[in-house]
Coordinates of C-alpha atoms and ligand atoms in Angstrom, one line a residue:
Chain A
M1 CA 28.3 7.5 42.5
L2 CA 32.1 6.0 42.3
L3 CA 34.5 7.5 44.8
I4 CA 37.6 6.8 42.5
P5 CA 41.0 6.6 44.4
C6 CA 43.0 8.4 41.7
P7 CA 47.1 7.6 42.6
Y8 CA 48.2 11.0 42.4
C9 CA 45.2 13.0 44.2
G10 CA 43.5 10.4 46.3
E11 CA 39.4 9.7 46.3
R12 CA 37.7 12.1 44.3
A13 CA 33.8 11.5 42.7
E14 CA 33.3 9.8 39.3
N15 CA 32.3 13.0 37.7
E16 CA 36.0 14.5 37.6
F17 CA 37.0 11.2 35.5
S18 CA 37.0 10.4 32.1
Y19 CA 36.6 6.5 31.1
G20 CA 39.5 5.2 28.5
G21 CA 37.9 1.3 28.3
E22 CA 39.9 -1.9 28.6
A23 CA 43.4 -1.4 29.7
H24 CA 46.3 -3.8 28.9
K25 CA 45.8 -3.8 25.5
P26 CA 48.7 -2.8 23.5
R27 CA 48.7 -1.3 20.1
P28 CA 50.0 -3.5 17.6
E29 CA 53.9 -3.0 17.2
V30 CA 54.1 -2.9 13.2
P31 CA 50.4 -1.5 11.8
E32 CA 51.1 -2.0 8.4
E33 CA 52.0 -5.5 8.5
I34 CA 49.1 -7.1 10.7
S35 CA 45.8 -8.3 9.5
D36 CA 42.2 -6.5 9.1
A37 CA 41.4 -9.0 11.8
T38 CA 43.9 -8.3 14.2
W39 CA 43.3 -4.5 13.8
A40 CA 39.7 -4.9 14.2
D41 CA 40.7 -6.8 17.7
Y42 CA 42.4 -3.8 18.5
V43 CA 40.5 -1.0 17.4
F44 CA 36.6 -2.8 18.5
L45 CA 36.6 -5.9 20.2
Q46 CA 35.9 -5.6 24.1
K47 CA 36.4 -8.2 26.7
N48 CA 33.8 -6.4 28.3
T49 CA 33.6 -8.5 31.6
K50 CA 30.9 -8.8 34.2
G51 CA 33.1 -9.1 37.1
T52 CA 37.0 -7.8 37.9
Y53 CA 38.0 -5.4 35.2
Y54 CA 41.1 -3.7 34.3
E55 CA 40.5 -0.5 32.9
R56 CA 41.8 2.9 31.9
W57 CA 40.8 6.4 33.6
I58 CA 41.8 9.8 33.4
H59 CA 41.4 12.5 36.1
S60 CA 40.0 14.9 33.5
H61 CA 39.0 18.1 36.1
G62 CA 42.2 17.0 38.4
C63 CA 45.6 16.1 37.7
R64 CA 44.5 15.3 34.3
R65 CA 46.8 11.9 34.3
W66 CA 45.9 8.4 33.1
F67 CA 45.7 5.3 35.5
N68 CA 44.3 2.2 35.7
L69 CA 41.8 0.8 38.3
V70 CA 40.9 -2.8 38.9
R71 CA 36.8 -2.8 39.3
D72 CA 33.9 -5.0 39.9
T73 CA 31.6 -3.8 36.9
L74 CA 28.7 -5.8 38.7
T75 CA 29.1 -4.7 42.5
H76 CA 31.3 -1.5 41.3
E77 CA 33.7 -2.7 44.1
I78 CA 36.7 -0.7 43.5
H79 CA 40.1 -3.2 44.3
G80 CA 42.7 -0.4 43.6
A81 CA 44.0 2.2 41.1
Y82 CA 47.5 2.1 39.9
R83 CA 50.2 4.2 37.6
M84 CA 50.7 3.4 34.1
G85 CA 53.5 1.0 34.0
E86 CA 53.0 -0.4 37.3
A87 CA 51.5 -4.0 37.8
P88 CA 47.9 -4.4 39.0
P89 CA 47.3 -5.1 42.7
K90 CA 46.5 -9.0 43.4
V91 CA 43.0 -9.3 43.2
D92 CA 40.4 -12.5 43.7
E93 CA 39.3 -12.2 40.1
K94 CA 35.4 -13.0 39.7
T95 CA 33.3 -13.3 36.7
Y96 CA 28.9 -13.7 36.8
V97 CA 26.7 -15.2 34.7
Chain B
M1 CA -5.9 -23.3 19.7
K2 CA -5.9 -20.5 22.3
A3 CA -9.0 -18.7 23.4
R4 CA -9.0 -15.4 21.5
Y5 CA -9.4 -12.3 23.7
S6 CA -12.5 -10.2 22.5
I7 CA -15.1 -8.4 23.7
F8 CA -17.0 -11.4 24.2
S9 CA -14.8 -13.5 25.9
L10 CA -14.4 -10.5 28.1
A11 CA -18.4 -10.6 28.9
R12 CA -18.4 -14.4 29.4
N13 CA -15.4 -14.1 31.9
A14 CA -16.8 -11.5 34.0
L15 CA -19.9 -13.5 34.6
S16 CA -17.4 -15.8 36.5
S17 CA -15.8 -13.0 38.1
H18 CA -12.4 -13.4 35.9
E19 CA -11.5 -16.3 37.5
N20 CA -11.5 -18.7 35.1
W21 CA -9.3 -16.9 32.2
P22 CA -6.9 -19.5 30.9
Q23 CA -3.2 -19.1 31.2
A24 CA -1.4 -17.2 28.4
W25 CA 1.6 -19.5 28.1
R26 CA 2.6 -22.8 29.6
S27 CA 5.8 -22.9 31.8
P28 CA 7.0 -26.4 30.7
E29 CA 10.2 -28.4 32.1
P30 CA 12.9 -28.1 29.3
K31 CA 12.9 -31.2 27.0
K32 CA 16.4 -33.0 26.3
E33 CA 16.6 -31.5 22.5
Y34 CA 15.7 -28.7 20.5
D35 CA 15.8 -27.6 16.7
V36 CA 16.6 -24.3 17.8
V37 CA 17.3 -22.6 21.3
I38 CA 16.8 -19.0 22.0
V39 CA 18.6 -17.6 24.6
G40 CA 17.0 -14.5 26.2
G41 CA 13.4 -14.1 26.8
G42 CA 13.1 -10.4 25.9
G43 CA 11.1 -9.2 23.1
H44 CA 13.9 -9.6 20.5
G45 CA 14.5 -13.2 21.5
L46 CA 10.1 -14.0 22.0
V47 CA 9.5 -12.4 18.3
T48 CA 12.7 -14.6 17.0
A49 CA 11.0 -17.9 18.5
Y50 CA 7.5 -16.4 17.1
Y51 CA 8.6 -16.1 13.6
L52 CA 10.7 -19.7 13.4
A53 CA 7.4 -21.2 14.2
K54 CA 5.0 -19.0 12.0
E55 CA 7.2 -18.7 8.9
H56 CA 9.5 -21.2 9.0
G57 CA 7.7 -24.4 10.3
I58 CA 10.3 -24.8 12.8
T59 CA 8.1 -25.4 16.2
N60 CA 10.6 -27.5 18.7
V61 CA 11.9 -24.3 19.5
A62 CA 12.9 -23.1 23.4
V63 CA 13.0 -19.7 24.5
I64 CA 15.5 -19.8 27.6
E65 CA 15.3 -16.9 30.0
K66 CA 17.3 -16.2 33.2
G67 CA 15.2 -14.3 35.0
W68 CA 11.5 -13.6 33.9
L69 CA 10.2 -12.4 30.6
G70 CA 10.6 -8.8 29.4
G71 CA 12.2 -8.4 32.7
G72 CA 15.7 -6.9 30.7
N73 CA 15.2 -4.0 28.8
T74 CA 12.2 -5.0 27.1
G75 CA 10.7 -4.0 30.3
R76 CA 13.2 -1.1 31.3
N77 CA 12.9 1.0 28.2
T78 CA 11.0 4.4 27.5
T79 CA 9.0 2.6 24.4
I80 CA 10.2 5.2 21.9
V81 CA 9.1 3.9 18.3
R82 CA 10.5 5.6 15.4
S83 CA 12.2 4.8 11.8
N84 CA 13.8 8.0 11.1
Y85 CA 17.2 6.9 10.9
M86 CA 20.1 8.1 8.4
W87 CA 21.6 5.4 6.1
D88 CA 19.5 3.1 3.9
E89 CA 20.7 -0.2 5.6
S90 CA 19.2 1.6 8.8
A91 CA 16.2 2.6 7.0
A92 CA 15.5 -0.6 5.5
L93 CA 15.7 -2.3 9.1
Y94 CA 13.8 0.3 11.3
E95 CA 10.7 0.8 8.6
H96 CA 10.6 -2.7 8.1
S97 CA 9.9 -3.0 12.0
L98 CA 7.5 -0.1 12.1
K99 CA 5.6 -1.3 9.3
L100 CA 5.3 -4.5 11.6
W101 CA 4.5 -2.4 14.5
E102 CA 1.3 -1.1 12.8
N103 CA 0.0 -4.4 12.5
M104 CA 1.0 -6.0 15.9
T105 CA -1.9 -5.6 18.1
K106 CA -4.2 -7.5 15.2
E107 CA -1.8 -10.1 14.5
L108 CA -1.0 -11.4 17.9
N109 CA -4.9 -10.8 19.3
F110 CA -3.0 -8.9 22.3
N111 CA -3.1 -4.9 22.9
V112 CA 0.1 -3.3 23.0
M113 CA -1.2 -0.1 22.8
F114 CA 0.9 1.1 19.8
S115 CA 0.1 5.2 20.0
Q116 CA 1.4 7.0 16.9
R117 CA 1.4 10.2 18.7
G118 CA 4.3 11.7 16.7
V119 CA 7.7 12.0 17.7
L120 CA 9.7 15.3 17.7
N121 CA 13.4 15.5 17.8
L122 CA 14.7 18.8 18.8
A123 CA 17.6 20.6 17.6
H124 CA 19.5 23.1 19.8
T125 CA 22.6 24.1 17.6
L126 CA 23.6 24.8 14.2
N127 CA 25.0 21.7 14.0
E128 CA 22.2 19.9 14.8
V129 CA 19.8 21.9 12.7
R130 CA 22.1 20.9 9.6
I131 CA 22.2 17.1 10.4
T132 CA 18.6 17.1 11.3
K133 CA 17.5 18.7 8.0
R134 CA 20.3 16.3 5.9
R135 CA 18.4 13.2 7.9
I136 CA 15.2 14.3 7.1
H137 CA 16.1 14.4 3.1
A138 CA 17.5 11.1 3.6
N139 CA 14.7 9.7 5.1
R140 CA 12.4 10.9 2.4
L141 CA 14.6 9.4 -0.2
N142 CA 13.8 6.2 1.5
G143 CA 10.3 6.8 1.8
I144 CA 10.1 7.4 5.6
D145 CA 7.7 10.1 6.7
S146 CA 9.8 13.1 8.1
E147 CA 9.3 16.5 8.1
W148 CA 11.2 19.8 9.1
V149 CA 9.2 21.7 12.1
E150 CA 9.9 25.4 12.7
P151 CA 10.3 26.6 16.5
E152 CA 6.6 28.0 16.5
Q153 CA 5.2 24.6 15.3
V154 CA 7.0 23.0 18.1
K155 CA 5.5 25.3 20.4
E156 CA 2.1 24.3 18.7
W157 CA 2.8 20.5 19.4
V158 CA 4.3 21.1 23.0
P159 CA 2.7 24.5 24.4
I160 CA 4.2 23.9 27.8
I161 CA 7.9 24.0 26.2
D162 CA 10.4 27.1 26.8
L163 CA 11.7 28.0 23.1
R164 CA 14.6 29.6 25.0
G165 CA 15.8 26.3 26.8
N166 CA 17.2 28.8 29.6
G167 CA 19.5 31.0 26.7
R168 CA 22.1 28.1 26.5
Y169 CA 20.1 25.6 24.5
P170 CA 17.3 27.1 22.5
V171 CA 15.1 25.2 20.2
L172 CA 16.0 25.9 16.9
G173 CA 13.4 23.6 15.2
G174 CA 13.4 19.9 15.0
S175 CA 12.3 16.9 12.7
L176 CA 8.9 15.5 13.6
Q177 CA 7.8 11.8 12.4
R178 CA 4.2 11.6 12.6
R179 CA 4.1 7.8 12.5
G180 CA 5.9 7.3 15.3
G181 CA 4.9 7.1 18.9
T182 CA 5.0 4.7 21.9
A183 CA 3.6 1.5 23.0
R184 CA 3.0 -0.9 26.0
H185 CA 6.3 -2.5 27.0
D186 CA 5.3 -5.6 28.8
A187 CA 2.1 -6.1 26.7
V188 CA 4.9 -6.7 23.6
A189 CA 6.7 -9.4 25.4
W190 CA 3.5 -11.1 26.9
G191 CA 1.9 -10.8 23.5
Y192 CA 4.5 -12.3 21.6
A193 CA 4.8 -14.9 24.6
R194 CA 1.6 -16.1 24.0
A195 CA 1.5 -16.2 20.1
A196 CA 4.6 -18.5 20.2
D197 CA 3.7 -20.5 23.0
A198 CA 0.3 -21.0 20.6
L199 CA 2.3 -22.1 18.2
G200 CA 4.5 -25.0 20.1
V201 CA 7.5 -22.7 21.4
D202 CA 8.4 -23.8 25.2
I203 CA 9.3 -20.7 27.2
I204 CA 11.7 -21.5 29.9
Q205 CA 11.9 -18.9 32.4
Q206 CA 14.4 -18.9 35.8
C207 CA 17.0 -20.6 33.9
A208 CA 20.3 -19.2 33.0
V209 CA 22.4 -20.5 30.1
E210 CA 25.9 -21.0 31.7
G211 CA 28.2 -22.6 28.8
F212 CA 28.0 -24.1 25.3
D213 CA 28.6 -27.3 23.9
I214 CA 30.8 -26.7 21.0
E215 CA 32.1 -29.8 18.6
D216 CA 34.1 -29.3 15.8
G217 CA 33.6 -25.5 15.9
R218 CA 29.8 -26.5 15.5
V219 CA 27.7 -25.6 18.6
T220 CA 25.5 -28.6 19.9
G221 CA 23.9 -27.5 22.8
V222 CA 23.5 -25.3 25.8
R223 CA 24.5 -25.4 29.6
T224 CA 21.9 -24.0 31.7
S225 CA 20.8 -24.0 35.7
K226 CA 18.5 -26.5 34.8
G227 CA 20.8 -28.7 33.0
A228 CA 22.2 -29.3 29.6
I229 CA 19.8 -29.0 26.7
K230 CA 20.5 -30.4 22.9
A231 CA 20.2 -27.8 20.2
K232 CA 20.8 -28.2 16.5
K233 CA 20.9 -23.9 16.3
V234 CA 21.3 -21.5 19.0
G235 CA 20.1 -18.0 18.5
V236 CA 21.6 -15.5 21.5
V237 CA 19.6 -12.4 22.2
V238 CA 20.5 -11.3 25.7
A239 CA 20.9 -7.3 25.1
G240 CA 23.9 -6.4 27.7
H241 CA 25.1 -9.9 28.2
A242 CA 25.8 -10.1 24.7
G243 CA 29.6 -9.9 25.5
V244 CA 29.1 -12.5 28.7
L245 CA 27.7 -15.1 26.2
A246 CA 30.4 -14.3 23.5
N247 CA 33.0 -15.1 26.2
M248 CA 31.7 -18.6 27.0
A249 CA 31.3 -19.4 23.2
G250 CA 35.3 -18.1 22.9
F251 CA 34.9 -15.0 21.0
K252 CA 34.8 -11.2 21.7
L253 CA 32.3 -8.3 20.6
P254 CA 32.8 -5.0 19.7
I255 CA 30.3 -4.3 22.6
N256 CA 30.5 -2.4 25.7
S257 CA 27.8 -2.8 28.4
R258 CA 26.6 0.5 30.3
P259 CA 23.8 1.3 32.0
L260 CA 21.1 3.5 30.6
Q261 CA 18.3 4.8 33.3
A262 CA 14.7 6.5 33.1
L263 CA 12.7 7.8 35.4
V264 CA 8.9 8.4 36.1
S265 CA 7.1 11.0 37.5
E266 CA 3.8 11.4 39.7
P267 CA 0.7 11.2 37.6
V268 CA -0.4 14.4 36.2
K269 CA -3.0 15.5 33.7
P270 CA -2.1 15.3 29.9
C271 CA 0.3 17.9 28.8
V272 CA 2.9 16.3 26.8
H273 CA 0.7 14.9 23.7
C274 CA 3.8 13.5 22.0
V275 CA 7.4 12.1 22.2
V276 CA 9.8 15.1 22.5
M277 CA 13.4 14.1 22.5
A278 CA 16.3 16.6 22.9
G279 CA 19.6 14.8 22.0
A280 CA 22.0 17.7 23.0
V281 CA 21.2 17.8 26.3
H282 CA 19.7 14.1 26.7
A283 CA 16.7 14.4 27.8
Y284 CA 13.6 12.8 26.4
I285 CA 10.1 13.0 27.7
S286 CA 6.8 11.2 26.9
Q287 CA 3.6 11.0 29.1
S288 CA 1.9 7.6 29.8
D289 CA -1.6 6.7 29.7
K290 CA -1.7 6.8 33.7
G291 CA -0.4 10.6 33.2
E292 CA 3.1 9.7 34.5
L293 CA 6.1 11.7 32.7
V294 CA 8.1 8.8 31.4
I295 CA 11.9 10.4 31.4
G296 CA 15.0 8.9 29.6
A297 CA 18.7 9.9 30.3
G298 CA 22.1 9.1 29.1
T299 CA 24.0 6.0 29.5
D300 CA 26.5 5.8 32.3
A301 CA 30.5 7.0 31.0
Y302 CA 31.6 3.7 32.2
N303 CA 31.1 -0.2 31.7
S304 CA 29.1 -1.9 34.2
Y305 CA 26.2 -4.7 34.7
A306 CA 24.4 -2.8 37.6
Q307 CA 20.8 -2.3 36.5
W308 CA 20.8 1.1 38.0
G309 CA 21.8 4.7 36.6
S310 CA 24.8 6.9 38.0
N311 CA 23.6 9.9 39.8
P312 CA 25.3 12.4 38.0
V313 CA 23.3 11.3 35.0
T314 CA 20.4 11.4 36.8
E315 CA 20.9 14.9 37.8
D316 CA 22.2 16.2 34.3
T317 CA 18.7 15.0 32.7
L318 CA 16.6 16.3 35.3
A319 CA 18.5 19.8 35.0
A320 CA 17.7 19.6 31.5
I321 CA 14.1 18.7 31.5
C322 CA 13.5 21.8 34.0
E323 CA 15.1 24.3 31.5
L324 CA 13.1 23.0 28.7
Y325 CA 10.1 22.8 30.6
P326 CA 9.8 25.2 33.5
L327 CA 6.6 24.2 34.9
F328 CA 8.1 20.4 35.6
R329 CA 10.3 22.1 38.4
R330 CA 8.0 21.2 41.4
M331 CA 7.2 17.7 39.9
R332 CA 8.1 14.7 41.9
M333 CA 9.7 11.6 40.6
M334 CA 8.3 8.3 41.8
R335 CA 10.9 5.7 40.4
Q336 CA 14.5 5.6 38.7
W337 CA 16.1 2.5 37.4
G338 CA 18.2 1.6 34.8
G339 CA 19.1 -1.4 32.2
V340 CA 22.2 -2.9 31.2
V341 CA 22.6 -1.7 27.3
D342 CA 24.9 -3.2 24.6
T343 CA 26.6 -0.2 23.0
C344 CA 27.9 -0.9 19.4
P345 CA 30.5 1.5 18.3
D346 CA 28.7 2.9 15.1
A347 CA 25.5 3.0 17.5
S348 CA 24.2 0.2 14.9
P349 CA 23.0 -3.4 15.6
I350 CA 24.7 -6.8 15.3
I351 CA 22.5 -9.7 13.6
S352 CA 24.6 -12.1 12.4
T353 CA 26.3 -15.5 12.1
T354 CA 29.6 -16.3 14.2
P355 CA 33.0 -18.0 14.1
V356 CA 31.0 -20.7 15.8
K357 CA 28.8 -22.8 13.1
G358 CA 25.2 -23.1 14.2
L359 CA 25.6 -20.1 16.7
Y360 CA 23.7 -16.9 15.8
F361 CA 24.1 -13.3 17.9
N362 CA 21.4 -10.5 17.7
C363 CA 22.8 -7.7 19.8
G364 CA 24.0 -4.2 19.7
W365 CA 21.0 -2.5 19.9
G366 CA 22.3 -0.5 22.8
T367 CA 20.1 2.6 23.8
G368 CA 17.5 2.0 20.9
G369 CA 16.4 -1.5 19.8
F370 CA 12.7 -1.5 21.6
K371 CA 11.3 0.1 18.4
A372 CA 13.3 -2.5 16.2
T373 CA 11.7 -5.3 18.3
P374 CA 9.2 -7.2 15.5
G375 CA 11.7 -6.3 12.6
S376 CA 14.7 -7.5 14.4
G377 CA 13.0 -10.6 15.4
H378 CA 11.4 -11.5 12.0
I379 CA 14.9 -11.0 10.1
F380 CA 16.8 -12.9 12.9
A381 CA 14.3 -15.7 12.3
D382 CA 15.0 -16.1 8.8
T383 CA 19.0 -15.8 9.6
V384 CA 18.7 -18.9 11.9
A385 CA 16.3 -20.9 9.9
N386 CA 18.4 -20.5 6.6
D387 CA 22.0 -20.3 8.2
R388 CA 22.8 -16.9 6.2
P389 CA 21.8 -13.3 6.9
H390 CA 18.5 -12.0 5.6
P391 CA 18.9 -9.5 3.0
I392 CA 18.2 -6.6 5.7
A393 CA 21.0 -8.4 8.4
E394 CA 23.5 -8.4 5.8
P395 CA 25.2 -5.2 6.3
F396 CA 24.6 -5.7 10.2
S397 CA 27.3 -8.7 10.4
L398 CA 29.8 -9.0 12.4
E399 CA 32.1 -8.7 9.3
R400 CA 31.8 -5.2 9.3
F401 CA 34.2 -4.6 11.9
K402 CA 37.0 -6.1 9.6
T403 CA 36.1 -4.4 6.6
G404 CA 35.4 -1.0 8.0
F405 CA 32.0 -1.0 6.3
L406 CA 30.6 0.6 9.7
I407 CA 26.6 2.1 10.0
D408 CA 27.4 5.1 11.8
E409 CA 24.2 6.2 13.2
H410 CA 25.1 8.3 16.2
A411 CA 23.2 11.5 14.6
A412 CA 20.2 9.4 14.6
A413 CA 20.7 7.4 17.8
G414 CA 22.9 9.3 20.0
V415 CA 22.1 8.4 23.3
A416 CA 18.4 9.0 21.7
H417 CA 16.3 5.8 21.7
Ligands
FAD1 C1 16.4 2.9 30.2 C2 16.2 2.3 29.0 C3 15.3 2.9 28.0 C4 15.5 2.9 26.8 N1 14.5 3.6 25.9 C5 14.4 2.9 24.4 C6 13.4 3.8 23.7 O1 12.7 4.5 23.9 N2 13.1 3.0 22.3 C7 13.9 2.0 22.1 O2 14.0 1.8 20.7 N3 15.0 1.3 22.9 C8 15.0 1.8 24.0 N4 16.0 1.3 24.8 C9 16.5 0.2 24.3 C10 15.6 -1.1 24.3 O3 15.5 -1.4 25.6 C11 16.4 -2.4 23.8 O4 17.5 -2.6 22.9 C12 15.7 -3.8 23.5 O5 14.6 -4.0 24.6 C13 16.5 -4.8 23.7 O6 15.2 -6.1 23.7 P1 16.1 -7.5 24.0 O7 14.9 -8.2 23.6 O8 17.2 -7.7 22.9 O9 16.8 -7.4 25.3 P2 15.9 -7.7 26.7 O10 14.8 -7.5 26.9 O11 17.3 -7.2 27.5 O12 16.1 -9.2 26.9 C14 17.6 -10.2 27.1 C15 16.9 -11.2 28.1 O13 18.3 -12.0 28.0 C16 18.5 -12.3 29.3 N5 19.6 -13.0 29.8 C17 21.0 -12.5 29.9 N6 21.7 -13.3 30.1 C18 21.4 -14.6 30.0 C19 21.5 -16.0 30.3 N7 22.9 -16.3 30.4 N8 20.7 -17.1 30.0 C20 19.3 -16.7 29.8 N9 18.8 -15.6 29.5 C21 20.0 -14.4 29.7 C22 18.2 -11.2 30.1 O14 17.3 -11.7 31.5 C23 16.9 -10.7 29.2 O15 15.9 -11.1 30.1 C24 16.1 1.6 26.2 C25 16.9 0.9 27.0 C26 16.6 1.1 28.5 C27 17.6 0.4 29.4
ZN2 ZN1 44.4 12.9 39.9

């Protein structure tokens, strides 16, 4: 069970939240001008990192606000949460084989 | 030639207290160079190596496994085998596989305990009834055995079930595939390892692939924890770690890695005679030959490479099991574990060439690839050997995420296995 630090409400159990996947993935600006490959990249392709991952969460059963989280996807260590539009905290990024 | 397992070899070895059985496969040091390197010693990787040697005459092959054979999802799954998927593309793939299951024990001279005890998929809501019936019709058009069963028939198959589902999720019927069932997962890995080894394949365990050598867009080898190994072609079959390997090769996949968990109970007398799957409430159950209930749950809600499942998921699954089978309320669970599954947006696998020449990926099986083990390896070997997708593999290429030709099997797969 993850204890997730919502930037608005503080630490809450993981089942109060829903997952939004990879963060910092901006939607293409002019959709009608980009190639199918660029669309595929935006819609489907994932970094899916084993290690430090920047990801979106929403506090569905709480304040219902979106925010970002930095988490290690192997150890589940949470490095910090930050509001949308804020810069992520500096962390020692790790990846594993 | 390997000594065959038979009643006679069993008797002969009994005379020497079973101390002189030959090893089932060698554990060689890696050679400098192979024609084909298969990364990942799960079922799919081992079958691929077996068919490369058996059907394509490519015997200078290594299977490179980070941990131990079958220690990934192959040895962690709930072993449900069936082929009743919805679309023609999937029907061809899973039915090809089911046919190979039916002859596997004989072909490998290794008892994989394939038991065609029947698989029931319950429908708990009106929508589920409709999509289930539609799928049954699609299955039958594809020549796959599949039938609708009414609640009373469900009760005949599973006398201990409470059809009221505690009122909230009553059993409204279901689909039945009589040819479906379960198998012994380790035996599948071991049987194919032994058969591949007999054909000359080197199986190298405790050796992680840490990178690829790529020259002018073509793969020339792998870098491993035991040093560099040259290879003309590389097939990657690493399930939940597909994204990690794709990153090493410089591209991304449409895959999220999630833990999927399962549990087994203390052993009891026979009480569940077929496999019963309930997609709406995420609870799957069968009974092992030892008498343990084998229970499968849903995936965790977020990406993770931790090989355990999160507690809320365990709780939800066991709650559903207790409501469907009130008898099990006092049953104790003995073990719980997880495997990292490679979930794909359309719940269908990827069997494909990649942006790197000579590098092939077979992944995206997510929560349901055990059933596909023999067929997947068979068509992947053909794809690698001939450097083009096998006709059954063609629709499952990476290209489909650009063309939009997705093969949406969420209703047939769900988190169902
Ligand atoms: C709990 C659970 C229940 C399931 N239930 C079912 C079911 O009932 N029916 C069904 O059909 N499917 C089921 N599945 C899915 C099924 O287990 C998988 O789809 C299938 O076994 C995948 O086989 P594989 O050979 O591709 O992968 P794996 O068996 O996972 O093999 C991949 C191997 O690659 C190795 N590897 C990873 N990285 C590297 C590296 N860098 N270098 C070298 N080796 C590496 C791993 O150690 C692993 O052994 C279930 C899965 C889980 C976790
Ligand atoms: Zn909140």
